[in-house]
Amino acid sequence: MKGKIAFEEHMATDETVADAKTTVGDFDQQAVFTRQILDLGSERLERMDANGIDYAILSLIAPGIQGILDTRKAIEVARRSNDVLAEAEALHPNKYGSFAALPMQDPDAAAAELTRCVKELGFKGALVNGFTQKDVADSAIYYDIPEYRGFWATVAELDVPFYLHPRAQIAQRAQNYDGHKWMMTSPWGFAVETSIHALRLCGSGLFEDYPTLKICLGHLGENIPFGLDRMEERMQFSRRGYDGKRLPSDYFRENFHLTVSGNFSDPSFRCALDIMGVDKLYFSSDYPFEPMEDGSRWFDASVAVDDATRRQVGRNNAISLFKLEDKFAKT
Ligand code: GRE
Ligand code: ZN
């Protein structure tokens, strides 16, 4: 399919590229990966063209700003990274959009940086890599706590999507992976970590306070669609510690938007489509963690997706979500 729009597409700056070392294994792959994640020019653009991707909203590599312990440094690195993204977008305004990286260590600074990025630089929203560390390595702050309500007020007021992207559990808190490190990151742990964070947002009453928030999740919803009916069923019996007025499944269907990034599976897609409906699903590739070719080849030919669905999920829904009508026509 030509004309796809993708928005879990990653980049790194020179000062954040060290994160790539923790995510890719052997040296050959490391060298290729490092080149690809730093590239905001011809290699990425040619690959987008070859795979029928018209437009990509770029975001900083994980864990990015969320792994910086020093709050001042986090604020500075976020700002510099966002300026690099803005420059790339200015060179290729019809090819790239930008998601803000945010210093979540300081909710007010994060709100201020998002406001700057959206109002001054024309960014399309934020992408945050899960919980944030702060001051000490053994820390993990989730954004459902009261300290972040002011931040969410800003997100709601700016009316831009917030992409909750995975990161790995931190080593000091990962005893459940002892001896099984293979599943700690993208094969399984990313989805566990990110789904818990997403459900914490639901359980905190956040979407009662700010009912218009739009939260994006990748990987077809980090396994939540598959578990949602059971959750709703079981919560008839117990809601201990739950502060939402409605069920998590109500908020999930209303406030969440899922991309297919890195989860190019017909059965998983059918489940997400059944649970969420066609309006809430979007294309994305997760480049360069996934080759653009894999996502595009699957999406363009998938028998789980009929042609009208393909156009809606591959393009038209993103035009609506990011208000891109001035740039792109729906097809
Ligand atoms: C991702 O961005 O989704 C990702 C990583 C690291 C490894 C695999 C992966 O950040 O999909
Ligand atoms: Zn990703």
PDB file of N, CA and C and ligand atoms in Angstrom, residues 8-10 59 62 127 129 163 165-166 190 218-219 261 285-287 289, ligand 2:
ATOM      1  N   GLU A   8       5.624   5.068  15.095  1.00  0.00           N
ATOM      2  CA  GLU A   8       6.574   4.579  16.110  1.00  0.00           C
ATOM      3  C   GLU A   8       7.892   4.337  15.392  1.00  0.00           C
ATOM      4  N   GLU A   9       8.540   5.404  15.028  1.00  0.00           N
ATOM      5  CA  GLU A   9       9.742   5.367  14.199  1.00  0.00           C
ATOM      6  C   GLU A   9      10.818   6.136  14.963  1.00  0.00           C
ATOM      7  N   HIS A  10      11.931   5.457  15.251  1.00  0.00           N
ATOM      8  CA  HIS A  10      12.853   6.019  16.229  1.00  0.00           C
ATOM      9  C   HIS A  10      14.110   6.620  15.629  1.00  0.00           C
ATOM     10  N   SER A  59      10.652   9.745  16.855  1.00  0.00           N
ATOM     11  CA  SER A  59      10.773   9.876  18.314  1.00  0.00           C
ATOM     12  C   SER A  59      12.125   9.339  18.765  1.00  0.00           C
ATOM     13  N   ALA A  62      14.527   4.520  23.094  1.00  0.00           N
ATOM     14  CA  ALA A  62      14.305   4.170  24.510  1.00  0.00           C
ATOM     15  C   ALA A  62      15.623   3.706  25.161  1.00  0.00           C
ATOM     16  N   LEU A 127       6.252  11.325  22.827  1.00  0.00           N
ATOM     17  CA  LEU A 127       6.481   9.886  23.033  1.00  0.00           C
ATOM     18  C   LEU A 127       7.398   9.753  24.231  1.00  0.00           C
ATOM     19  N   ASN A 129       9.126   7.062  27.096  1.00  0.00           N
ATOM     20  CA  ASN A 129       9.542   5.661  27.203  1.00  0.00           C
ATOM     21  C   ASN A 129       9.260   5.096  28.595  1.00  0.00           C
ATOM     22  N   TYR A 163       2.249   9.096  23.357  1.00  0.00           N
ATOM     23  CA  TYR A 163       2.610   7.714  23.030  1.00  0.00           C
ATOM     24  C   TYR A 163       3.372   7.129  24.216  1.00  0.00           C
ATOM     25  N   HIS A 165       5.555   4.459  25.260  1.00  0.00           N
ATOM     26  CA  HIS A 165       6.420   3.474  24.588  1.00  0.00           C
ATOM     27  C   HIS A 165       7.109   2.595  25.632  1.00  0.00           C
ATOM     28  N   PRO A 166       7.402   1.348  25.318  1.00  0.00           N
ATOM     29  CA  PRO A 166       8.058   0.468  26.293  1.00  0.00           C
ATOM     30  C   PRO A 166       9.470   0.895  26.683  1.00  0.00           C
ATOM     31  N   PHE A 190       8.719  -5.948  27.765  1.00  0.00           N
ATOM     32  CA  PHE A 190       8.252  -4.619  27.334  1.00  0.00           C
ATOM     33  C   PHE A 190       6.736  -4.520  27.459  1.00  0.00           C
ATOM     34  N   GLY A 218       2.025   0.903  21.263  1.00  0.00           N
ATOM     35  CA  GLY A 218       2.513   0.145  20.113  1.00  0.00           C
ATOM     36  C   GLY A 218       2.230  -1.336  20.258  1.00  0.00           C
ATOM     37  N   HIS A 219       2.794  -2.106  19.325  1.00  0.00           N
ATOM     38  CA  HIS A 219       2.797  -3.564  19.409  1.00  0.00           C
ATOM     39  C   HIS A 219       1.391  -4.131  19.612  1.00  0.00           C
ATOM     40  N   SER A 261       3.013  -1.582  15.298  1.00  0.00           N
ATOM     41  CA  SER A 261       4.478  -1.613  15.365  1.00  0.00           C
ATOM     42  C   SER A 261       5.009  -2.943  15.900  1.00  0.00           C
ATOM     43  N   SER A 285       6.001   1.024  11.969  1.00  0.00           N
ATOM     44  CA  SER A 285       6.916  -0.094  11.736  1.00  0.00           C
ATOM     45  C   SER A 285       7.829  -0.405  12.929  1.00  0.00           C
ATOM     46  N   ASP A 286       8.208   0.638  13.706  1.00  0.00           N
ATOM     47  CA  ASP A 286       9.178   0.490  14.802  1.00  0.00           C
ATOM     48  C   ASP A 286      10.614   0.430  14.270  1.00  0.00           C
ATOM     49  N   TYR A 287      10.838   1.093  13.140  1.00  0.00           N
ATOM     50  CA  TYR A 287      12.185   1.186  12.578  1.00  0.00           C
ATOM     51  C   TYR A 287      13.081   1.978  13.520  1.00  0.00           C
ATOM     52  N   PHE A 289      14.320  -0.790  14.911  1.00  0.00           N
ATOM     53  CA  PHE A 289      14.300  -2.056  15.670  1.00  0.00           C
ATOM     54  C   PHE A 289      13.694  -3.168  14.825  1.00  0.00           C
TER      55      PHE A 289
HETATM   56 ZN    ZN B   2       9.554   1.335  19.447  1.00  0.00          ZN
END
